[in-house]
Coordinates of C-alpha atoms in Angstrom, one line a residue:
M1 CA -86.9 -10.0 -11.2
L2 CA -86.5 -8.8 -7.4
D3 CA -89.4 -7.3 -5.5
E4 CA -88.9 -4.2 -3.5
K5 CA -87.8 -5.8 -0.3
Q6 CA -85.0 -8.3 -1.8
E7 CA -83.9 -5.3 -4.0
Q8 CA -83.3 -3.3 -0.7
A9 CA -81.5 -6.2 0.8
V10 CA -79.4 -6.9 -2.2
R11 CA -78.5 -3.5 -2.4
H12 CA -77.1 -3.2 1.1
T13 CA -73.3 -2.8 0.9
R14 CA -71.6 -2.0 4.2
G15 CA -72.3 -2.3 7.8
P16 CA -74.6 -4.6 9.6
C17 CA -77.9 -5.8 8.3
M18 CA -80.7 -8.5 9.4
V19 CA -82.7 -9.8 6.7
L20 CA -86.1 -11.8 8.3
A21 CA -86.6 -14.2 5.3
G22 CA -89.9 -16.3 6.1
P23 CA -90.9 -19.3 4.2
G24 CA -90.9 -19.2 0.3
S25 CA -89.6 -15.3 0.4
G26 CA -86.4 -16.0 -1.6
K27 CA -83.5 -15.7 0.8
T28 CA -81.2 -17.7 -1.5
T29 CA -82.0 -15.4 -4.3
V30 CA -81.0 -12.6 -1.9
I31 CA -77.8 -13.9 -0.7
T32 CA -76.4 -14.7 -4.3
G33 CA -77.9 -11.5 -5.6
R34 CA -75.9 -9.6 -2.9
V35 CA -72.8 -11.5 -3.7
L36 CA -73.0 -10.4 -7.3
S37 CA -73.9 -6.9 -6.4
L38 CA -71.1 -6.3 -4.0
V39 CA -68.5 -7.8 -6.5
K40 CA -70.1 -6.2 -9.8
E41 CA -71.4 -2.8 -8.6
A42 CA -69.6 -2.1 -5.2
G43 CA -66.2 -3.5 -6.5
V44 CA -65.5 -5.7 -3.4
P45 CA -62.8 -8.2 -4.2
E46 CA -64.3 -11.8 -4.5
E47 CA -61.6 -13.1 -2.0
E48 CA -63.0 -10.8 0.7
L49 CA -66.3 -12.6 0.8
L50 CA -67.3 -15.4 3.1
V51 CA -70.8 -17.2 2.7
V52 CA -71.5 -19.4 5.6
T53 CA -74.5 -21.9 6.0
F54 CA -75.3 -25.0 7.9
T55 CA -75.1 -28.0 5.7
K56 CA -72.6 -28.8 2.5
A57 CA -75.7 -29.0 0.2
A58 CA -77.1 -25.5 0.8
A59 CA -73.6 -23.9 0.5
E60 CA -72.9 -25.9 -2.7
E61 CA -76.4 -24.6 -4.0
M62 CA -75.4 -21.2 -3.2
R63 CA -72.0 -21.4 -4.9
T64 CA -73.4 -23.1 -8.2
R65 CA -76.3 -20.4 -8.2
T66 CA -73.8 -17.6 -7.7
L67 CA -71.4 -19.1 -10.4
R68 CA -74.4 -19.0 -12.8
L69 CA -75.2 -15.6 -12.3
M70 CA -71.6 -14.5 -12.8
G71 CA -71.6 -16.7 -16.1
R72 CA -68.6 -18.5 -15.2
N73 CA -67.4 -21.7 -13.6
R74 CA -65.2 -20.4 -10.8
S75 CA -65.2 -17.5 -8.2
G76 CA -62.9 -16.4 -5.5
V77 CA -66.0 -16.1 -3.1
S78 CA -65.8 -18.6 -0.3
F79 CA -68.7 -20.8 0.5
G80 CA -69.0 -23.4 3.1
T81 CA -70.2 -24.6 6.4
L82 CA -69.4 -22.7 9.8
H83 CA -67.7 -26.2 10.7
S84 CA -65.6 -25.9 7.6
F85 CA -64.6 -22.5 8.2
F86 CA -63.6 -23.2 11.9
Y87 CA -61.5 -26.1 10.8
G88 CA -59.7 -24.0 8.3
V89 CA -59.1 -21.4 11.0
L90 CA -57.6 -24.0 13.1
R91 CA -55.6 -26.1 10.6
A92 CA -54.1 -22.8 9.4
C93 CA -52.8 -22.0 12.9
S94 CA -52.0 -25.6 14.1
K95 CA -48.3 -26.9 14.1
T96 CA -49.7 -30.3 14.3
P97 CA -52.3 -32.2 11.9
L98 CA -55.8 -32.1 13.2
T99 CA -57.7 -35.0 13.8
V100 CA -61.4 -34.6 13.9
L101 CA -63.7 -37.4 15.4
S102 CA -66.2 -38.8 13.0
Q103 CA -69.7 -39.2 14.3
T104 CA -68.9 -43.2 14.2
R105 CA -65.6 -42.9 16.0
Q106 CA -67.2 -40.8 18.5
R107 CA -69.8 -43.3 19.2
E108 CA -67.0 -45.9 19.5
L109 CA -65.0 -43.7 21.9
L110 CA -68.2 -43.3 24.2
R111 CA -69.0 -47.0 24.1
K112 CA -65.6 -47.9 25.4
L113 CA -66.0 -45.5 28.4
M114 CA -69.3 -46.8 29.4
T115 CA -69.9 -49.1 32.4
G116 CA -72.8 -51.1 33.8
E117 CA -74.9 -54.1 33.2
E118 CA -76.6 -52.7 29.9
K119 CA -76.2 -54.6 26.8
E120 CA -74.6 -53.2 23.7
E121 CA -77.6 -52.1 22.1
E122 CA -79.1 -50.5 25.1
R123 CA -75.9 -48.1 25.3
E124 CA -76.9 -46.5 22.2
E125 CA -79.8 -44.6 23.8
R126 CA -77.5 -43.4 26.5
I127 CA -75.1 -42.3 23.9
D128 CA -77.5 -40.2 21.9
Q129 CA -78.8 -38.4 25.1
A130 CA -75.0 -37.8 26.2
L131 CA -74.3 -36.4 22.8
R132 CA -77.0 -33.7 22.9
A133 CA -76.2 -32.9 26.5
F134 CA -72.6 -32.2 25.4
S135 CA -73.3 -30.3 22.4
R136 CA -76.0 -28.0 24.4
A137 CA -73.4 -27.6 27.1
R138 CA -70.5 -26.7 24.5
S139 CA -72.5 -24.1 22.7
R140 CA -72.8 -22.3 26.1
R141 CA -69.4 -22.8 27.2
E142 CA -70.5 -25.0 30.1
E143 CA -70.1 -28.2 31.5
P144 CA -73.1 -30.6 30.9
K145 CA -75.3 -31.1 34.1
E146 CA -76.0 -34.8 32.9
H147 CA -73.5 -37.4 32.2
L148 CA -70.9 -35.6 33.8
P149 CA -68.5 -38.7 34.6
L150 CA -68.9 -39.6 31.1
W151 CA -68.0 -36.1 29.8
K152 CA -64.9 -36.0 31.9
G153 CA -63.8 -39.4 30.7
Y154 CA -64.7 -38.6 27.0
E155 CA -62.6 -35.2 27.3
E156 CA -59.4 -36.9 28.7
E157 CA -59.5 -39.6 26.0
K158 CA -59.7 -36.8 23.4
R159 CA -56.7 -35.0 25.1
K160 CA -54.5 -38.2 25.2
R161 CA -55.3 -39.2 21.6
A162 CA -55.1 -35.7 20.2
L163 CA -58.6 -35.7 18.9
I164 CA -61.3 -33.0 18.5
D165 CA -64.9 -33.3 17.7
F166 CA -67.1 -30.7 15.9
D167 CA -68.2 -29.0 19.0
D168 CA -64.4 -28.6 19.7
M169 CA -63.9 -26.7 16.4
A170 CA -66.2 -23.9 17.5
V171 CA -64.6 -23.8 21.2
R172 CA -61.3 -23.7 19.9
T173 CA -61.9 -21.1 17.3
H174 CA -63.3 -18.8 19.9
A175 CA -60.2 -19.3 22.1
L176 CA -57.9 -18.7 19.4
F177 CA -59.4 -15.5 18.4
L178 CA -59.7 -14.1 21.9
E179 CA -55.9 -15.1 22.7
N180 CA -54.3 -14.3 19.6
P181 CA -55.2 -10.7 18.4
G182 CA -52.8 -11.2 15.4
V183 CA -54.4 -14.2 14.1
L184 CA -57.9 -12.6 14.6
R185 CA -56.7 -9.6 12.7
S186 CA -55.4 -11.5 9.8
W187 CA -58.8 -13.4 9.5
Q188 CA -60.7 -10.2 9.6
E189 CA -58.6 -8.6 6.9
R190 CA -58.9 -11.7 4.7
F191 CA -62.9 -11.6 5.1
R192 CA -64.3 -8.1 5.3
Y193 CA -67.8 -9.2 4.3
L194 CA -69.5 -11.8 5.8
M195 CA -72.8 -13.3 4.9
V196 CA -74.8 -16.1 7.2
D197 CA -77.4 -18.2 5.9
E198 CA -80.1 -19.7 8.5
F199 CA -79.0 -17.5 11.1
Q200 CA -81.9 -18.7 13.4
D201 CA -79.9 -21.9 13.7
I202 CA -76.8 -20.1 15.3
D203 CA -75.9 -20.9 18.9
P204 CA -74.5 -18.4 20.9
L205 CA -70.8 -19.4 20.7
Q206 CA -71.1 -19.6 17.0
Y207 CA -72.5 -16.1 17.2
E208 CA -69.6 -14.8 19.2
I209 CA -67.0 -15.8 16.8
L210 CA -68.7 -14.4 14.0
K211 CA -69.0 -10.9 15.9
L212 CA -65.2 -11.2 16.4
L213 CA -64.5 -11.8 13.0
A214 CA -66.9 -9.1 11.5
A215 CA -65.0 -6.4 13.7
P216 CA -64.3 -3.6 13.2
E217 CA -66.0 -2.9 10.0
N218 CA -69.0 -4.9 10.9
N219 CA -69.8 -5.9 7.5
L220 CA -71.9 -8.6 9.0
F221 CA -75.4 -9.7 6.8
I222 CA -77.5 -12.3 8.4
V223 CA -80.5 -14.1 7.0
G224 CA -82.7 -16.2 9.0
D225 CA -86.5 -16.6 10.3
D226 CA -86.8 -16.8 14.0
D227 CA -89.9 -18.4 13.4
Q228 CA -88.2 -21.3 12.1
S229 CA -85.6 -21.9 14.8
I230 CA -86.2 -25.6 15.6
Y231 CA -82.7 -26.9 16.7
G232 CA -82.9 -25.8 20.6
F233 CA -82.0 -29.6 21.2
R234 CA -78.5 -29.0 19.8
G235 CA -78.1 -25.5 21.1
A236 CA -79.6 -23.1 18.6
D237 CA -81.4 -20.2 20.2
P238 CA -83.8 -17.9 18.6
L239 CA -82.9 -15.1 21.1
V240 CA -79.5 -14.7 19.2
M241 CA -81.3 -13.0 16.5
Q242 CA -82.9 -10.5 19.1
R243 CA -79.3 -10.0 20.4
F244 CA -78.2 -9.0 17.1
T245 CA -80.4 -5.9 17.0
K246 CA -79.0 -5.0 20.5
D247 CA -75.6 -5.3 19.5
Y248 CA -76.0 -3.5 16.3
P249 CA -78.7 -1.0 17.0
D250 CA -78.3 0.8 13.9
A251 CA -78.5 -2.1 11.7
P252 CA -81.4 -1.9 9.2
V253 CA -84.1 -5.0 9.6
I254 CA -85.6 -5.9 6.3
L255 CA -88.5 -8.3 6.1
L256 CA -88.9 -10.2 3.0
D257 CA -92.8 -10.3 3.4
T258 CA -93.9 -11.9 0.5
N259 CA -94.4 -15.8 0.2
Y260 CA -94.0 -16.9 -3.2
R261 CA -94.5 -20.7 -2.2
C262 CA -97.6 -21.2 -0.5
Q263 CA -101.2 -20.2 -1.5
K264 CA -103.0 -17.7 0.3
R265 CA -105.1 -19.8 2.8
I266 CA -102.0 -21.8 4.0
T267 CA -100.1 -18.6 4.5
E268 CA -102.8 -17.3 6.5
G269 CA -103.3 -20.2 8.7
S270 CA -99.4 -20.5 9.1
L271 CA -99.7 -16.7 10.4
K272 CA -102.5 -17.4 12.8
L273 CA -100.4 -20.2 14.2
I274 CA -96.8 -18.6 14.8
K275 CA -98.5 -15.3 16.1
N276 CA -99.2 -17.3 19.2
N277 CA -95.5 -16.9 20.1
T278 CA -94.0 -14.3 22.0
L279 CA -90.4 -14.8 21.2
R280 CA -90.3 -13.5 17.9
F281 CA -90.0 -10.6 15.4
P282 CA -93.6 -9.5 14.5
K283 CA -94.2 -10.0 10.9
E284 CA -97.0 -9.7 8.3
I285 CA -96.4 -11.8 5.3
R286 CA -98.6 -11.8 2.2
S287 CA -98.9 -14.5 -0.5
L288 CA -99.1 -13.4 -4.2
R289 CA -100.4 -17.1 -5.1
H290 CA -104.3 -17.6 -5.7
R291 CA -106.6 -18.2 -3.1
G292 CA -106.5 -22.2 -3.2
E293 CA -108.2 -25.1 -1.6
R294 CA -109.2 -24.6 2.3
I295 CA -106.7 -26.5 4.7
T296 CA -108.2 -29.8 5.4
F297 CA -108.6 -30.9 9.1
S298 CA -109.8 -34.4 9.6
T299 CA -110.2 -36.7 12.7
F300 CA -109.7 -40.6 12.3
R301 CA -110.6 -43.4 14.7
D302 CA -107.1 -44.5 14.9
F303 CA -103.7 -44.3 12.8
R304 CA -104.8 -47.1 10.5
D305 CA -107.8 -45.1 9.3
E306 CA -105.5 -42.2 9.0
H307 CA -103.1 -44.1 6.9
E308 CA -106.0 -45.5 4.8
A309 CA -107.1 -41.7 4.1
V310 CA -103.4 -40.7 3.3
I311 CA -103.1 -43.5 0.7
R312 CA -106.5 -42.9 -0.5
E313 CA -105.7 -39.2 -1.1
I314 CA -102.3 -39.8 -2.9
R315 CA -104.1 -42.4 -5.4
R316 CA -106.7 -39.7 -6.2
A317 CA -104.0 -37.2 -6.9
L318 CA -102.2 -39.5 -9.0
E319 CA -105.3 -40.3 -11.0
A320 CA -105.6 -36.7 -11.7
G321 CA -102.0 -36.4 -13.0
D322 CA -99.7 -35.7 -10.1
S323 CA -96.7 -37.5 -9.4
C324 CA -95.8 -39.3 -6.3
A325 CA -92.9 -36.5 -5.7
D326 CA -95.6 -33.8 -5.3
H327 CA -96.6 -35.4 -2.0
A328 CA -94.8 -35.2 1.4
V329 CA -96.2 -37.0 4.6
L330 CA -94.6 -35.3 8.0
F331 CA -94.7 -36.6 11.4
R332 CA -93.3 -35.5 14.7
T333 CA -90.9 -38.4 15.5
N334 CA -89.0 -40.9 13.2
N335 CA -91.0 -43.9 15.2
E336 CA -94.2 -42.9 13.8
P337 CA -94.2 -44.0 10.1
R338 CA -93.5 -47.8 10.4
I339 CA -97.1 -48.9 9.9
L340 CA -97.7 -46.4 7.3
M341 CA -94.5 -47.8 5.6
E342 CA -95.7 -51.3 5.7
R343 CA -99.1 -50.3 4.1
M344 CA -97.4 -48.2 1.3
M345 CA -95.1 -51.5 0.7
K346 CA -98.3 -53.6 0.5
E347 CA -100.0 -51.2 -2.1
N348 CA -96.7 -50.7 -4.0
L349 CA -96.7 -47.0 -3.4
P350 CA -93.1 -45.8 -3.7
F351 CA -91.9 -43.7 -0.9
R352 CA -88.5 -42.4 0.0
T353 CA -87.3 -41.4 3.6
K354 CA -84.8 -38.4 4.0
E355 CA -83.8 -39.6 7.6
R356 CA -82.8 -43.2 8.9
V357 CA -86.1 -44.4 10.1
P358 CA -85.3 -47.0 13.0
N359 CA -86.4 -50.3 12.5
L360 CA -88.6 -51.2 15.5
F361 CA -87.9 -55.1 15.5
D362 CA -84.2 -54.2 15.9
H363 CA -84.9 -52.4 19.2
W364 CA -83.6 -54.1 22.4
I365 CA -87.0 -54.3 23.6
C366 CA -88.6 -55.9 20.8
R367 CA -85.6 -58.7 21.0
D368 CA -86.5 -59.2 24.6
M369 CA -90.0 -60.0 23.3
F370 CA -88.9 -62.2 20.7
S371 CA -86.6 -64.1 23.0
Y372 CA -89.4 -64.8 25.7
L373 CA -91.7 -65.9 22.7
E374 CA -89.1 -68.3 21.3
L375 CA -88.5 -70.0 24.7
A376 CA -92.3 -70.2 25.1
E377 CA -92.3 -72.1 21.7
G378 CA -89.8 -74.6 23.3
A379 CA -86.4 -73.4 22.0
M380 CA -84.6 -73.2 25.3
E381 CA -81.6 -71.8 23.6
R382 CA -78.9 -70.3 26.0
K383 CA -78.9 -67.1 24.2
H384 CA -82.7 -66.3 24.6
L385 CA -82.3 -67.3 28.3
L386 CA -79.3 -65.2 29.0
R387 CA -81.2 -62.2 27.6
I388 CA -84.4 -62.0 29.6
I389 CA -83.5 -63.9 32.6
N390 CA -83.1 -60.8 34.9
R391 CA -85.7 -58.8 32.8
P392 CA -87.5 -58.4 35.4
V393 CA -85.0 -59.4 38.1
R394 CA -85.1 -62.7 39.2
F395 CA -81.5 -63.1 40.7
L396 CA -80.5 -65.6 38.5
E397 CA -77.1 -65.8 37.5
R398 CA -75.4 -66.5 33.8
E399 CA -73.5 -69.4 35.1
L400 CA -76.7 -71.4 35.8
F401 CA -77.2 -71.7 32.3
A402 CA -74.0 -73.9 31.0
E403 CA -75.4 -75.9 28.3
D404 CA -77.1 -75.2 25.0
P405 CA -79.9 -75.9 24.8
V406 CA -80.5 -75.4 28.2
S407 CA -81.9 -78.1 30.5
P408 CA -84.4 -76.9 33.0
Y409 CA -83.7 -80.1 35.1
A410 CA -79.8 -79.3 35.1
V411 CA -80.8 -75.6 36.4
E412 CA -83.1 -76.8 39.0
R413 CA -80.2 -79.2 40.3
R414 CA -77.7 -76.2 40.3
L415 CA -80.2 -74.4 42.4
A416 CA -80.7 -77.0 45.2
G417 CA -80.6 -75.3 48.6
R418 CA -81.5 -71.9 47.1
E419 CA -85.3 -72.0 47.6
S420 CA -86.0 -68.4 46.4
A421 CA -84.0 -68.6 43.3
L422 CA -85.4 -71.9 42.6
L423 CA -89.2 -70.9 43.0
A424 CA -88.2 -67.9 40.6
F425 CA -86.9 -70.1 38.0
Q426 CA -89.7 -72.5 38.2
R427 CA -92.3 -69.8 38.0
L428 CA -90.5 -68.7 34.8
C429 CA -90.6 -72.2 33.2
R430 CA -94.5 -72.2 34.4
E431 CA -95.3 -68.6 32.8
L432 CA -93.4 -69.7 29.5
A433 CA -95.6 -72.8 29.3
F434 CA -98.8 -70.7 29.7
L435 CA -97.6 -68.5 26.8
K436 CA -97.0 -71.5 24.4
G437 CA -99.6 -71.4 21.5
K438 CA -101.0 -67.9 22.6
G439 CA -101.3 -65.3 20.0
P440 CA -98.6 -62.9 19.7
Y441 CA -100.7 -60.0 20.9
A442 CA -102.1 -61.8 24.0
A443 CA -98.6 -63.0 24.7
I444 CA -97.3 -59.8 25.0
T445 CA -100.0 -58.4 26.8
Y446 CA -99.4 -61.2 29.3
L447 CA -95.6 -60.4 29.5
R448 CA -96.1 -56.8 30.0
L449 CA -98.5 -57.2 32.9
A450 CA -98.4 -60.4 34.6
M451 CA -94.9 -61.1 34.1
G452 CA -93.9 -57.7 34.9
Y453 CA -92.1 -56.7 32.0
D454 CA -93.7 -53.0 32.2
A455 CA -92.6 -52.7 35.8
F456 CA -89.2 -53.6 34.6
L457 CA -88.9 -51.0 32.2
K458 CA -90.4 -48.1 34.3
S459 CA -87.7 -49.1 37.0
Y460 CA -85.0 -49.3 34.1
A461 CA -86.0 -45.8 32.8
A462 CA -86.0 -44.3 36.3
D463 CA -82.5 -45.5 37.0
R464 CA -81.2 -44.1 34.1
G465 CA -83.0 -41.0 33.9
I466 CA -85.0 -41.9 30.6
P467 CA -88.7 -40.8 30.0
Q468 CA -90.4 -44.3 30.8
E469 CA -93.0 -43.3 27.6
D470 CA -89.7 -43.6 25.3
L471 CA -89.6 -47.5 26.3
L472 CA -93.2 -48.3 26.8
D473 CA -94.0 -46.8 23.2
V474 CA -91.6 -49.5 22.0
L475 CA -94.0 -52.3 23.3
D476 CA -97.1 -50.4 22.1
G477 CA -95.8 -50.3 18.6
L478 CA -94.7 -53.9 18.7
Q479 CA -98.3 -54.8 19.9
E480 CA -99.8 -52.8 17.1
A481 CA -97.8 -54.9 14.6
A482 CA -98.9 -58.1 16.4
R483 CA -102.7 -57.2 16.2
G484 CA -104.6 -59.6 14.4
M485 CA -101.8 -62.2 13.9
E486 CA -102.7 -65.9 14.8
S487 CA -99.0 -67.1 15.5
F488 CA -95.5 -65.9 16.8
A489 CA -94.2 -67.4 13.3
E490 CA -96.2 -64.9 11.6
L491 CA -94.9 -62.3 13.4
K492 CA -91.4 -63.4 12.8
E493 CA -92.0 -63.6 9.2
H494 CA -93.8 -59.9 9.0
A495 CA -90.6 -58.5 11.1
L496 CA -88.3 -60.2 8.5
R497 CA -89.9 -58.7 5.3
F498 CA -90.3 -55.3 6.9
S499 CA -86.6 -55.3 7.9
V500 CA -85.7 -56.4 4.3
R501 CA -87.7 -54.0 2.7
L502 CA -86.8 -51.1 5.0
K503 CA -82.9 -51.8 4.0
E504 CA -83.9 -51.8 0.5
T505 CA -85.6 -48.5 0.6
A506 CA -82.5 -47.1 2.5
K507 CA -80.4 -48.3 -0.1
H508 CA -82.0 -47.1 -3.1
E509 CA -83.4 -43.8 -1.7
D510 CA -81.4 -41.4 -3.9
R511 CA -82.5 -43.5 -6.9
A512 CA -86.3 -43.0 -6.2
A513 CA -86.9 -39.8 -7.9
D514 CA -90.7 -40.2 -8.0
A515 CA -91.7 -41.2 -4.6
V516 CA -93.6 -39.9 -1.9
L517 CA -91.4 -38.2 0.9
L518 CA -91.9 -39.5 4.5
S519 CA -90.0 -37.1 6.9
T520 CA -90.0 -36.0 10.4
L521 CA -90.8 -32.1 10.7
H522 CA -87.1 -31.5 11.2
G523 CA -86.0 -33.3 8.1
A524 CA -88.6 -31.4 6.0
K525 CA -86.9 -28.1 6.6
G526 CA -86.1 -26.1 3.5
L527 CA -88.1 -28.5 1.2
E528 CA -91.4 -27.9 -0.5
F529 CA -94.1 -30.2 -2.1
K530 CA -97.5 -29.4 -3.9
T531 CA -99.3 -31.4 -1.3
V532 CA -98.3 -32.1 2.3
F533 CA -99.9 -34.4 4.9
L534 CA -99.4 -33.4 8.3
I535 CA -100.4 -36.6 10.5
D536 CA -100.7 -37.5 14.0
A537 CA -101.2 -33.9 15.0
V538 CA -102.3 -34.8 18.5
S539 CA -101.6 -33.2 22.0
T540 CA -98.8 -35.7 22.9
L541 CA -97.0 -35.2 19.9
M542 CA -97.6 -31.9 18.8
P543 CA -96.3 -30.2 20.9
Y544 CA -94.1 -33.1 22.0
K545 CA -95.0 -34.7 25.3
R546 CA -91.5 -33.5 26.9
A547 CA -92.0 -29.8 26.1
V548 CA -93.2 -28.3 29.1
T549 CA -91.5 -24.9 29.4
P550 CA -93.1 -21.7 27.7
E551 CA -89.9 -21.8 25.4
E552 CA -90.2 -25.4 24.9
I553 CA -93.8 -25.0 23.8
E554 CA -92.7 -22.1 21.4
E555 CA -90.2 -24.3 19.7
E556 CA -92.9 -26.7 19.1
R557 CA -95.1 -24.3 17.6
R558 CA -92.2 -23.1 15.4
L559 CA -91.8 -26.9 14.3
F560 CA -95.2 -27.1 13.3
Y561 CA -95.1 -24.0 11.4
V562 CA -92.1 -25.2 9.6
G563 CA -94.3 -28.3 8.7
V564 CA -97.3 -26.1 7.4
T565 CA -95.1 -23.9 5.4
R566 CA -94.0 -26.8 3.0
A567 CA -96.9 -27.0 1.4
K568 CA -97.5 -24.9 -1.8
E569 CA -101.2 -25.8 -2.9
R570 CA -102.7 -28.7 -0.3
L571 CA -102.2 -28.8 3.1
L572 CA -104.1 -31.9 4.9
I573 CA -103.9 -32.0 8.8
Y574 CA -105.0 -35.3 10.4
D575 CA -105.3 -36.2 13.8
V576 CA -106.7 -39.4 15.7
K577 CA -108.9 -40.4 18.7
S578 CA -106.7 -43.0 19.7
L579 CA -102.9 -43.7 19.6
H580 CA -101.7 -47.0 20.7
R581 CA -104.8 -47.8 22.3
H582 CA -104.6 -44.5 24.3
P583 CA -107.0 -41.9 24.0
V584 CA -105.6 -38.4 22.7
S585 CA -107.1 -35.2 21.8
P586 CA -106.3 -32.9 18.8
S587 CA -103.3 -30.7 18.9
P588 CA -103.9 -27.1 20.3
F589 CA -102.2 -25.9 17.3
L590 CA -105.3 -27.0 15.2
K591 CA -107.3 -24.6 17.0
E592 CA -104.7 -21.8 16.7
M593 CA -104.9 -21.9 13.0
T594 CA -108.4 -21.6 12.8
D595 CA -108.8 -18.9 15.5
D596 CA -110.1 -15.8 13.9
R597 CA -109.1 -13.4 16.6

C-alpha cells in the first residue's frame, strides 16, 4: 500500500523527476513500484529501462523485489551499478579486450612506483591518501594537486600496460559519448528511461554522463536525499542535486515526507540537527510510529566507562527478550572500536563488523615500539635494531649491524674515530638498559618523550603531509592497551590473543547472524536497527578534527544524521570527558539535537 507521495512518484511517467527520499521513507518501494507501473500500465518495453545504483547488493535487491512484484523469474529491465554500465559501454565499443585494475593490483602498481626510505607498511598510508586524491580529481576532470609525480607515473604505467581503473571508466565513457554522437545515440535509443538510486552519492562527472544518456527525451528519474550525502572524500557532491533542479527547471520535486523507520522522538531530534545545514532542500518529515523513549544522552569519564555502559545496556535488552542483532554500535572512525571489541570478546558478547577493522598491533608504529621493548629485554636481534636505529634519526648506517644477534662491542669498534655516531649508539644502549624491566606503559612514555619518538613522528608527518594526530593517535591507543599491564610479555600475549580473535571475527562475520554490529557511520548507511548506540560523540570526532570549512562541517553533520536515523526505537548517544588522556568536550551536534528554537 503506497502513501500519497509514494503513489505520485510511482505514477510519474515521462520527463525528468526528482524524488527526495528521507530515511525510512520507502525509496526502494518507489523505484520497484515505478518499474512495474511503466511496464504494466504505461506499456514501456522492459528493455528500455535502466536502473542504476552504487553497490551490487543494492542493485540485486531491486532486481529481486521487482521480479517478485512481476511474479516471474526473469525480466528485460537492466539493473546494475554505474560502473558496470560504464564498463558495458566501453566493452561494446572497444576493439581490444578491456583489463580493469582490481583494487589489489592498483595498490601493487602504486607500491612499485613509490620511492623513498619508507618501509613497506608505511607506504600503505601514502597509497590510501593518493588513491583518494586521484579519485576526487578524476571526478572533476582535473589533475590531482597532491601526489602529482606519483599520479603521472601511475597514468603512464596504465597506458603502457593497456589497463584502466574504476575512475577511468567514467572518464572514458564521458569522452566516448562526446566524441562519438552515433555511439551516444545508440545508447540513448536503447535506454529511454533512466532511474538512479542514491543520487546524492553521484559525482559531477557521473552526472554529466547521465544527462547525455537521458537526452533528448530526458526521462531521468532520480531518487536520493541530499541530507545523506556523506562521500565527499571520493568526489560525491550534494550540490549536484541542486544542479538537477536548475538543469531541469520543469521537473517535479516529490518529497517522501513520511519516515516509517524511526519513532517520533528520533525523527524530531534528527530534523533539529539537520536543519542547521544550509546546503540542502528544506524538508518537513513526519513519523507514523509511536512516540517512544526519549533519546538518551550520557557523559562518561572515559571510553572504558562508556564501553561498560554499552555492554550493560545490551545485556539488559537481551534479558528483556531482544536479540544481539537488534543492536548496533556506531563510531566515527574504524580505529575506535578496538577496546570495545576486546571487552566484548572477554564478555563473550557476539559482534560482527561490516568493515575491516585495522589491527592496531600490526601498525608500523606499534611494531617500532615492540622492537624497542624487545631490545630493552636483551634480544639484540638485527631485525629489531634495523627497524628503529634511525627512529629518531641517529645517523647510523645499516652496515654497522652485520652479525645476528648484534654485538654492541663490535658496533663500537666499527665506529672508532666517529665520535658523534659512537656517542649516539652508546646513548641508545644506555636508554635500552634503562627501559629493561619497566612496565610497558611507562616504557612507551619514556620512548615517546625522553627518547624523542614523538618528535620523530611529528617530523615524519610534516615531511609527508600527513596529519601528525593520525600517527600520535596510534601511540595513544597502544598506551591505553598497555595501561595496567606489568610486563612486556603480558602486552605481547594480549596483542597475540586480540590479533587471533580479530582474524576469527573477520573470517566468520557472514555466519554471525545474531551479533551486535560494530560499524563506522559511513558503513551503517542503508541499515536499520531497533537500538543504536552512537559512541565517542565528542568535538574532535563529530565533527572530525580535520573538517574545517563550512562545507566539511555540513558533511560531518550529515554523517551524524545518518547515524541517528539508523535507530528505529532506541537511540543512545554517549560522549566522554577524556579521550586518550586528553580532555574533550561534547560534540556540538548534541546541543543542536536538543535545541528547541
